[in-house]
Short mmCIF file of C-alpha atoms (C1' of nucleotides) in Angstrom, two decimals:
data_model
loop_
_atom_site.label_atom_id
_atom_site.label_comp_id
_atom_site.label_asym_id
_atom_site.label_seq_id
_atom_site.Cartn_x
_atom_site.Cartn_y
_atom_site.Cartn_z
CA MET V 16 86.78 95.62 99.84
CA SER V 17 82.83 95.51 100.44
CA SER V 18 79.96 97.36 98.69
CA HIS V 19 76.52 98.02 100.85
CA PRO V 20 74.51 99.47 98.80
CA ALA V 21 71.64 97.93 100.83
CA LYS V 22 68.69 100.57 99.59
CA GLN V 23 69.85 101.69 95.67
CA ALA V 24 68.75 105.37 94.83
CA ASN V 25 65.74 104.06 94.21
CA GLY V 26 62.47 106.67 93.89
CA SER V 27 64.24 109.92 92.07
CA HIS V 28 65.35 109.66 88.19
CA LEU V 29 66.10 105.77 87.73
CA ALA V 30 63.44 104.41 85.82
CA LYS V 31 64.52 101.26 87.77
CA GLN V 32 61.11 98.83 87.88
CA ALA V 33 57.85 100.15 87.64
CA GLY V 34 56.68 100.95 91.15
CA GLY V 35 54.12 99.71 91.39
CA SER V 36 53.88 95.69 92.25
CA PRO V 37 57.29 94.70 94.36
CA LEU V 38 57.11 91.98 93.46
CA ALA V 39 59.00 91.68 90.50
CA LYS V 40 57.04 91.68 86.79
CA GLN V 41 60.29 89.63 84.96
CA ALA V 42 60.58 91.56 82.11
CA GLY V 43 60.10 87.95 80.29
CA GLY V 44 62.87 88.16 77.37
CA SER V 45 65.56 90.39 77.44
CA PRO V 46 68.74 89.37 79.30
CA LEU V 47 69.39 92.47 80.56
CA ALA V 48 66.44 92.82 82.00
CA LYS V 49 66.29 94.28 85.08
CA GLN V 50 65.83 90.49 86.59
CA ALA V 51 66.03 90.00 90.72
CA SER V 52 66.48 93.43 91.59
CA GLY V 53 63.99 94.40 93.50
CA SER V 54 62.72 91.11 95.28
CA PRO V 55 63.11 90.34 98.63
CA LEU V 56 65.55 86.85 97.98
CA ALA V 57 68.01 89.46 96.63
CA LYS V 58 68.43 92.07 99.35
CA GLN V 59 68.37 89.82 101.32
CA ARG V 60 71.28 88.29 99.15
CA LEU V 61 73.00 91.02 99.84
CA ARG V 62 72.42 91.85 103.77
CA VAL V 63 74.45 88.43 103.71
CA TRP V 64 77.17 90.32 101.88
CA LEU V 65 78.25 92.76 103.78
CA ARG V 66 77.74 90.63 107.44
CA LEU V 67 80.36 89.09 105.34
CA LEU V 68 82.05 91.59 104.39
CA ALA V 69 82.07 93.10 108.26
CA ALA V 70 82.73 89.37 110.24
CA GLN V 71 85.30 89.54 107.93
CA ARG V 72 86.44 92.61 108.73
CA GLU V 73 86.28 92.36 111.65
CA MET V 74 88.62 89.42 112.82
CA GLU V 75 90.76 90.50 109.46
CA SER V 76 91.73 93.57 111.19
CA HIS V 77 92.53 91.96 115.20
CA LEU V 78 94.32 89.38 113.61
CA ARG V 79 96.60 92.19 111.54
CA ALA V 80 96.98 93.99 115.11
CA ARG V 81 97.50 91.75 116.86
CA LEU V 82 100.04 89.65 114.23
CA ARG V 83 102.29 93.17 114.14
CA LYS V 84 102.15 94.40 117.42
CA ARG V 85 103.17 90.31 118.65
CA PHE V 86 105.50 89.33 116.02
CA ASP V 87 105.95 93.21 113.33
CA CYS V 88 104.79 90.61 111.06
CA THR V 89 101.64 91.20 108.81
CA LEU V 90 98.72 89.50 107.63
CA PRO V 91 100.09 88.88 103.87
CA ARG V 92 103.43 88.05 104.88
CA PHE V 93 101.60 85.28 107.55
CA ASP V 94 99.98 83.65 105.08
CA VAL V 95 103.17 83.01 102.68
CA LEU V 96 104.36 81.47 105.28
CA SER V 97 101.93 79.42 105.62
CA ALA V 98 101.86 77.80 102.81
CA LEU V 99 105.64 77.42 103.01
CA GLU V 100 104.78 75.80 106.25
CA ARG V 101 102.41 73.07 104.68
CA HIS V 102 105.09 72.11 102.00
CA ARG V 103 108.70 72.69 103.67
CA ASP V 104 110.27 70.77 99.74
CA GLY V 105 109.05 74.53 97.74
CA LEU V 106 106.45 76.03 96.12
CA ARG V 107 106.94 77.99 92.26
CA MET V 108 106.15 81.84 92.07
CA SER V 109 102.87 80.50 90.73
CA ASP V 110 102.02 78.06 93.13
CA LEU V 111 101.76 81.12 95.44
CA SER V 112 99.55 83.48 93.81
CA THR V 113 97.57 80.56 93.11
CA LYS V 114 96.39 79.49 96.68
CA LEU V 115 96.51 82.22 98.02
CA LYS V 116 94.60 83.64 95.54
CA VAL V 117 96.66 86.50 94.28
CA SER V 118 98.01 88.37 92.39
CA ASN V 119 101.76 87.10 90.98
CA GLY V 120 103.05 90.73 91.28
CA ASN V 121 101.60 90.62 94.67
CA VAL V 122 102.77 87.63 95.84
CA THR V 123 106.98 89.00 93.50
CA GLY V 124 107.07 91.84 97.51
CA ILE V 125 105.54 89.94 100.04
CA ILE V 126 109.15 87.61 98.71
CA ASP V 127 111.09 90.34 98.07
CA ARG V 128 110.62 91.62 101.87
CA LEU V 129 110.28 88.08 103.37
CA VAL V 130 114.31 87.05 101.37
CA GLY V 131 115.04 90.52 103.17
CA ASP V 132 114.58 89.35 106.44
CA GLY V 133 115.83 86.14 106.03
CA MET V 134 112.38 84.26 106.23
CA VAL V 135 112.68 82.48 103.27
CA VAL V 136 114.88 81.50 100.13
CA ARG V 137 114.17 81.41 96.21
CA ALA V 138 115.86 78.63 94.90
CA SER V 139 115.83 78.44 91.07
CA VAL V 140 114.66 75.27 89.25
CA ASP V 141 116.77 72.85 87.80
CA GLY V 142 114.23 71.73 84.49
CA ASP V 143 113.18 75.42 83.90
CA ARG V 144 114.94 78.58 84.59
CA ARG V 145 111.54 80.70 84.41
CA ALA V 146 110.63 79.12 87.29
CA MET V 147 112.42 79.71 91.27
CA ARG V 148 111.22 77.44 94.18
CA VAL V 149 110.43 79.46 97.10
CA ARG V 150 111.67 77.56 100.27
CA LEU V 151 111.30 78.77 104.29
CA THR V 152 114.95 79.45 105.41
CA PRO V 153 115.10 77.70 109.51
CA ALA V 154 114.56 80.97 110.84
CA GLY V 155 111.23 80.91 108.82
CA VAL V 156 110.05 78.10 110.66
CA ILE V 157 111.09 79.34 113.60
CA TRP V 158 108.85 82.47 113.55
CA PHE V 159 106.29 81.62 112.35
CA GLY V 160 105.89 78.39 113.79
CA ASP V 161 104.97 80.31 116.85
CA MET V 162 102.80 82.91 115.28
CA ALA V 163 100.58 79.45 114.33
CA HIS V 164 100.39 78.74 117.43
CA GLU V 165 99.48 81.95 119.37
CA HIS V 166 97.25 83.03 116.07
CA GLU V 167 95.09 79.08 116.76
CA ILE V 168 93.91 80.89 119.79
CA TRP V 169 93.87 84.22 118.97
CA VAL V 170 91.22 82.90 116.33
CA ASP V 171 89.62 80.43 119.39
CA GLU V 172 88.97 83.50 121.07
CA LEU V 173 87.13 85.69 118.51
CA LEU V 174 85.01 82.90 117.33
CA ALA V 175 84.07 81.06 120.78
CA GLY V 176 81.39 82.71 120.66
CA HIS V 177 80.00 79.88 118.15
CA ASP V 178 80.19 76.47 118.98
CA ALA V 179 80.70 72.97 117.09
CA GLY V 180 77.09 73.18 115.43
CA ASP V 181 77.19 76.76 114.87
CA LEU V 182 80.52 75.86 113.09
CA GLU V 183 79.22 73.34 111.61
CA GLN V 184 77.19 75.02 110.96
CA LEU V 185 78.85 77.62 108.80
CA ILE V 186 81.17 75.87 107.33
CA ALA V 187 78.84 74.07 104.98
CA GLN V 188 77.21 77.75 104.13
CA LEU V 189 80.76 79.50 102.93
CA SER V 190 81.80 76.61 101.96
CA ARG V 191 78.84 76.77 98.65
CA ILE V 192 80.27 79.91 98.18
CA GLY V 193 83.89 79.59 96.00
CA GLU V 194 81.81 76.87 95.05
CA GLY V 195 84.50 74.06 93.55
CA GLU V 196 87.50 76.25 94.70
CA ASN V 197 89.74 74.07 97.65
CA ASP V 198 92.76 75.73 99.08
CA GLU V 199 94.88 72.87 99.46
CA MET W 9 95.28 88.69 103.87
CA SER W 10 93.92 86.34 105.79
CA SER W 11 95.80 83.06 107.45
CA HIS W 12 96.10 79.54 107.34
CA PRO W 13 98.04 77.61 110.03
CA ALA W 14 96.75 74.91 109.52
CA LYS W 15 99.38 73.00 111.28
CA GLN W 16 102.40 74.61 113.18
CA ALA W 17 105.51 73.33 114.09
CA ASN W 18 104.12 73.76 117.17
CA GLY W 19 104.92 70.81 120.30
CA SER W 20 107.79 73.45 122.07
CA HIS W 21 107.18 75.80 124.36
CA LEU W 22 103.00 77.99 125.21
CA ALA W 23 101.11 76.56 127.26
CA LYS W 24 98.14 75.67 124.93
CA GLN W 25 94.38 76.35 125.63
CA ALA W 26 92.50 79.51 123.90
CA GLY W 27 91.44 81.54 127.45
CA GLY W 28 87.82 82.90 126.30
CA SER W 29 86.86 79.93 125.43
CA PRO W 30 84.92 77.92 127.74
CA LEU W 31 83.57 75.34 125.68
CA ALA W 32 86.77 74.31 124.87
CA LYS W 33 87.89 71.71 126.90
CA GLN W 34 87.05 68.47 125.26
CA ALA W 35 91.29 67.59 124.28
CA GLY W 36 90.35 64.46 124.66
CA GLY W 37 92.35 61.70 125.54
CA SER W 38 96.23 61.56 126.63
CA PRO W 39 97.76 65.33 128.01
CA LEU W 40 99.71 64.04 124.16
CA ALA W 41 96.99 64.24 122.87
CA LYS W 42 96.27 67.74 122.61
CA GLN W 43 99.26 67.36 120.00
CA ALA W 44 100.84 69.74 118.47
CA SER W 45 97.87 71.80 118.48
CA GLY W 46 94.67 73.37 120.06
CA SER W 47 91.74 71.36 120.42
CA PRO W 48 89.47 70.07 118.03
CA LEU W 49 87.07 73.08 118.53
CA ALA W 50 90.02 74.97 117.54
CA LYS W 51 91.30 74.49 114.81
CA GLN W 52 87.54 73.71 113.43
CA ARG W 53 86.79 77.68 114.12
CA LEU W 54 90.10 78.05 112.29
CA ARG W 55 88.87 76.20 109.77
CA VAL W 56 85.87 78.44 109.59
CA TRP W 57 87.68 81.58 109.53
CA LEU W 58 89.44 80.37 106.59
CA ARG W 59 86.62 79.90 104.96
CA LEU W 60 85.17 82.89 106.26
CA LEU W 61 88.22 84.55 104.33
CA ALA W 62 87.09 82.34 100.87
CA ALA W 63 83.95 82.94 100.98
CA GLN W 64 85.04 87.07 101.20
CA ARG W 65 87.62 86.85 98.56
CA GLU W 66 85.81 85.28 97.02
CA MET W 67 82.81 87.32 96.48
CA GLU W 68 85.22 91.19 96.64
CA SER W 69 87.36 89.95 93.57
CA HIS W 70 83.96 88.72 90.89
CA LEU W 71 82.22 92.13 92.25
CA ARG W 72 85.46 94.75 92.25
CA ALA W 73 86.43 93.17 88.62
CA ARG W 74 83.10 93.70 87.07
CA LEU W 75 82.56 97.15 89.45
CA ARG W 76 85.62 97.58 87.51
CA LYS W 77 84.79 96.66 84.15
CA ARG W 78 81.06 98.12 83.96
CA PHE W 79 82.26 101.47 85.91
CA ASP W 80 85.68 101.97 86.43
CA CYS W 81 85.18 101.97 89.93
CA THR W 82 86.02 101.22 93.01
CA LEU W 83 84.79 99.14 96.20
CA PRO W 84 86.61 101.43 97.82
CA ARG W 85 84.92 104.08 96.48
CA PHE W 86 81.45 102.89 95.82
CA ASP W 87 81.41 100.56 99.65
CA VAL W 88 82.01 105.76 100.16
CA LEU W 89 79.26 106.04 97.75
CA SER W 90 76.75 103.68 99.43
CA ALA W 91 77.34 104.78 102.55
CA LEU W 92 76.63 108.87 100.65
CA GLU W 93 73.24 107.82 99.14
CA ARG W 94 72.21 107.26 102.85
CA HIS W 95 72.63 110.76 104.24
CA ARG W 96 71.90 112.95 101.34
CA ASP W 97 72.57 116.10 104.13
CA GLY W 98 76.39 114.18 103.93
CA LEU W 99 78.49 112.84 106.20
CA ARG W 100 81.80 114.12 107.61
CA MET W 101 85.20 111.70 107.67
CA SER W 102 85.40 110.84 110.71
CA ASP W 103 82.00 109.35 109.92
CA LEU W 104 82.59 107.93 106.42
CA SER W 105 85.58 106.29 108.58
CA THR W 106 83.45 105.09 111.15
CA LYS W 107 80.22 103.77 109.99
CA LEU W 108 83.68 102.18 107.13
CA LYS W 109 85.59 101.18 109.64
CA VAL W 110 88.45 101.86 107.51
CA SER W 111 90.82 105.00 109.00
CA ASN W 112 91.26 108.47 108.50
CA GLY W 113 93.99 109.18 106.41
CA ASN W 114 92.46 105.73 103.65
CA VAL W 115 89.30 108.17 103.39
CA THR W 116 90.45 111.09 103.09
CA GLY W 117 92.66 109.43 100.30
CA ILE W 118 89.46 107.90 98.21
CA ILE W 119 87.25 111.38 98.98
CA ASP W 120 90.39 113.66 97.24
CA ARG W 121 90.35 111.42 94.04
CA LEU W 122 85.99 111.25 94.42
CA VAL W 123 86.15 115.14 94.22
CA GLY W 124 88.54 115.14 91.15
CA ASP W 125 85.78 113.23 89.88
CA GLY W 126 83.17 115.56 90.82
CA MET W 127 81.09 112.69 91.97
CA VAL W 128 81.15 114.03 95.68
CA VAL W 129 81.70 117.63 97.01
CA ARG W 130 83.18 118.96 100.52
CA ALA W 131 81.95 121.57 102.48
CA SER W 132 82.17 123.39 106.18
CA VAL W 133 80.40 122.70 108.60
CA ASP W 134 79.86 125.76 110.49
CA GLY W 135 79.77 125.49 113.68
CA ASP W 136 83.01 123.29 114.19
CA ARG W 137 85.83 124.83 111.82
CA ARG W 138 87.94 121.27 111.68
CA ALA W 139 85.19 119.40 110.14
CA MET W 140 83.99 118.98 106.92
CA ARG W 141 80.29 117.13 105.57
CA VAL W 142 80.96 115.02 102.17
CA ARG W 143 78.42 114.28 100.00
CA LEU W 144 76.66 113.58 97.07
CA THR W 145 76.42 115.72 93.46
CA PRO W 146 73.88 115.39 91.26
CA ALA W 147 76.31 113.80 89.13
CA GLY W 148 77.28 111.51 92.13
CA VAL W 149 73.81 110.55 93.08
CA ILE W 150 73.15 108.91 88.82
CA TRP W 151 76.98 106.75 89.05
CA PHE W 152 75.93 105.18 92.18
CA GLY W 153 72.49 104.40 91.66
CA ASP W 154 73.18 102.90 88.31
CA MET W 155 76.32 100.86 90.20
CA ALA W 156 74.09 100.37 92.95
CA HIS W 157 71.44 98.53 90.68
CA GLU W 158 74.08 95.49 88.59
CA HIS W 159 76.03 95.57 92.17
CA GLU W 160 72.23 94.14 93.47
CA ILE W 161 72.24 91.78 90.95
CA TRP W 162 75.55 90.88 90.99
CA VAL W 163 74.98 89.69 94.25
CA ASP W 164 72.00 87.88 93.95
CA GLU W 165 74.22 85.79 91.25
CA LEU W 166 76.96 84.71 93.77
CA LEU W 167 74.57 83.86 96.21
CA ALA W 168 71.65 82.49 94.34
CA GLY W 169 72.76 78.01 95.52
CA HIS W 170 71.52 79.73 98.80
CA ASP W 171 67.65 80.22 99.42
CA ALA W 172 66.20 82.32 102.60
CA GLY W 173 66.65 79.41 104.89
CA ASP W 174 70.57 79.10 104.08
CA LEU W 175 70.54 83.14 104.23
CA GLU W 176 68.75 83.19 107.22
CA GLN W 177 71.51 80.89 108.97
CA LEU W 178 74.67 82.94 107.54
CA ILE W 179 72.79 86.02 108.86
CA ALA W 180 72.51 85.00 111.85
CA GLN W 181 75.04 83.21 112.82
CA LEU W 182 78.01 86.22 110.13
CA SER W 183 75.94 88.73 113.62
CA ARG W 184 77.59 86.76 116.19
CA ILE W 185 81.17 87.66 115.05
CA GLY W 186 81.42 91.32 115.34
CA GLU W 187 79.62 91.03 117.94
CA GLY W 188 77.95 94.43 118.86
CA GLU W 189 78.66 96.33 115.84
CA ASN W 190 76.27 97.74 113.81
CA ASP W 191 76.01 99.45 110.68
CA GLU W 192 73.21 101.86 110.66
"C1'" DG T 23 91.79 134.09 129.94
"C1'" DG T 24 94.97 130.26 129.92
"C1'" DA T 25 97.27 125.67 130.02
"C1'" DA T 26 95.82 121.32 129.04
"C1'" DT T 27 93.57 117.79 126.60
"C1'" DA T 28 90.12 115.76 123.19
"C1'" DT T 29 88.75 116.39 118.66
"C1'" DA T 30 88.56 116.98 112.92
"C1'" DT T 31 91.27 115.47 110.13
"C1'" DT T 32 95.58 115.00 106.82
"C1'" DT T 33 100.09 114.08 105.92
"C1'" DC T 34 103.59 110.87 105.57
"C1'" DA T 35 106.04 106.59 104.94
"C1'" DA T 36 106.10 101.43 104.53
"C1'" DG T 37 103.26 98.18 102.52
"C1'" DC T 38 99.84 95.63 100.25
"C1'" DC T 39 96.81 94.72 96.10
"C1'" DT T 40 95.33 94.32 90.69
"C1'" DA T 41 95.44 95.00 86.13
"C1'" DA T 42 98.53 95.27 81.68
"C1'" DA T 43 103.30 95.65 80.61
"C1'" DA T 44 107.44 94.14 79.71
"C1'" DT T 45 111.06 89.82 80.05
"C1'" DA T 46 112.88 85.37 79.44
"C1'" DT T 47 112.20 80.95 77.62
"C1'" DT T 48 110.34 76.83 77.54
"C1'" DG T 49 107.59 73.66 73.71
"C1'" DA T 50 105.17 72.59 69.42
"C1'" DA T 51 104.37 73.14 64.45
"C1'" DC T 52 106.54 73.21 60.39
"C1'" DG K 30 116.30 75.32 63.38
"C1'" DT K 31 113.03 79.17 63.12
"C1'" DT K 32 108.19 80.42 65.02
"C1'" DC K 33 104.32 81.29 67.59
"C1'" DA K 34 102.37 80.40 71.55
"C1'" DA K 35 102.35 79.83 76.16
"C1'" DT K 36 104.17 79.98 80.91
"C1'" DA K 37 106.91 81.89 85.17
"C1'" DT K 38 108.02 85.85 86.34
"C1'" DT K 39 109.41 91.29 87.44
"C1'" DT K 40 108.19 95.75 86.31
"C1'" DT K 41 105.21 99.59 86.37
"C1'" DA K 42 101.12 102.73 87.55
"C1'" DG K 43 98.08 103.18 90.55
"C1'" DG K 44 94.77 103.13 93.75
"C1'" DC K 45 93.86 100.99 98.47
"C1'" DT K 46 95.36 100.35 103.92
"C1'" DT K 47 96.69 101.29 108.13
"C1'" DG K 48 99.39 103.46 111.67
"C1'" DA K 49 101.55 107.07 113.75
"C1'" DA K 50 102.65 111.85 113.57
"C1'" DA K 51 101.81 116.97 112.06
"C1'" DT K 52 97.39 120.91 111.71
"C1'" DA K 53 93.99 122.93 113.18
"C1'" DT K 54 89.80 123.94 115.84
"C1'" DA K 55 87.26 123.39 120.71
"C1'" DT K 56 86.76 122.03 125.36
"C1'" DT K 57 88.00 121.06 129.26
"C1'" DC K 58 89.94 122.84 133.48
"C1'" DC K 59 92.34 126.41 136.67
#
DNA sequence: GGAATATATTTCAAGCCTAAAATATTGAAC
DNA sequence: GTTCAATATTTTAGGCTTGAAATATATTCC
């Protein structure tokens, strides 16, 4: 996951950018024209993307390690349980993949394992024999409750350096990235 | 990846309060007002984490799809090539895993495949027969150059809604998350 | 020099992930 | 009612990812 081009192979063989003026000439007509290619703003956006990625990885890696050591649970499993916790009446497989934004096949595998652990159950949906409704078991509810509690503390610690104002700024800026998407 | 506890079924055992956060007081009214969850600030931090995750996934998923369709390349491969592009004299396997923050075994597999594709080569390091120096091949340089160029445009598009001020804010806030880490 | 320890890399098992193909069922058009 | 497209899920193939164990080489300490 990620991508840091940061400084593309400029000076060598690739034609790439006229070379003279740093401000792109704005090749006008051609839709395939290099557009924003070397602009300072594009570079800054690239920097933001790399930072975003680094921050996400940093936090995810901490959370994954803790979840594993303390609860022998993975992040994907935690995510699924979390979604199910908010929908005690159950969710369909497709609801899960939509909410978590992962592929259908992926959800199938995660649910298989959670079923094997006795944390969730699959039930048929009446009126539609194609669909499956997935629910937390009582054990799943308890397990997730314990984990969620600690998880919140971990996140709080990881972002301890950010006060209310910082957080508000972040929410505002980050919310404009997926634009339109809104879980729940 | 990710994690949305959002509303854990707490109310039972563990005592709360995030150890590290000095600002985490303000739980408002009665002791009971602390409710089934942590302080409002902790909740807000959780919200930020979820947004961060959503934004990252959104961008990553777009970039991955484009990279695949246009260049038949994956993001991890792109990342490795990117690191190597910035170090034409080559990097050791361990340098790569450090820079990309992924495990050693992971890098081994990615490099194996890139070698198979003729985009990088492994050479022994003299003075240390344990180590391997990995370098881009000429074909790798060209391939990465092409991809990096488009990749920058894609990122530019994905963050088109953010102006210089927004970007500066984001960089400032995000930089304080990994705290201390700094690639290159 | 030789033993213990540390470093660099690979291998391994298990799980995550996607895109695409395969199944099964539903719903709509005819 | 049969055909055809859409929907819900699983399966499959290939690749990514981790943490831990295994190898091989270096270094340090005696």
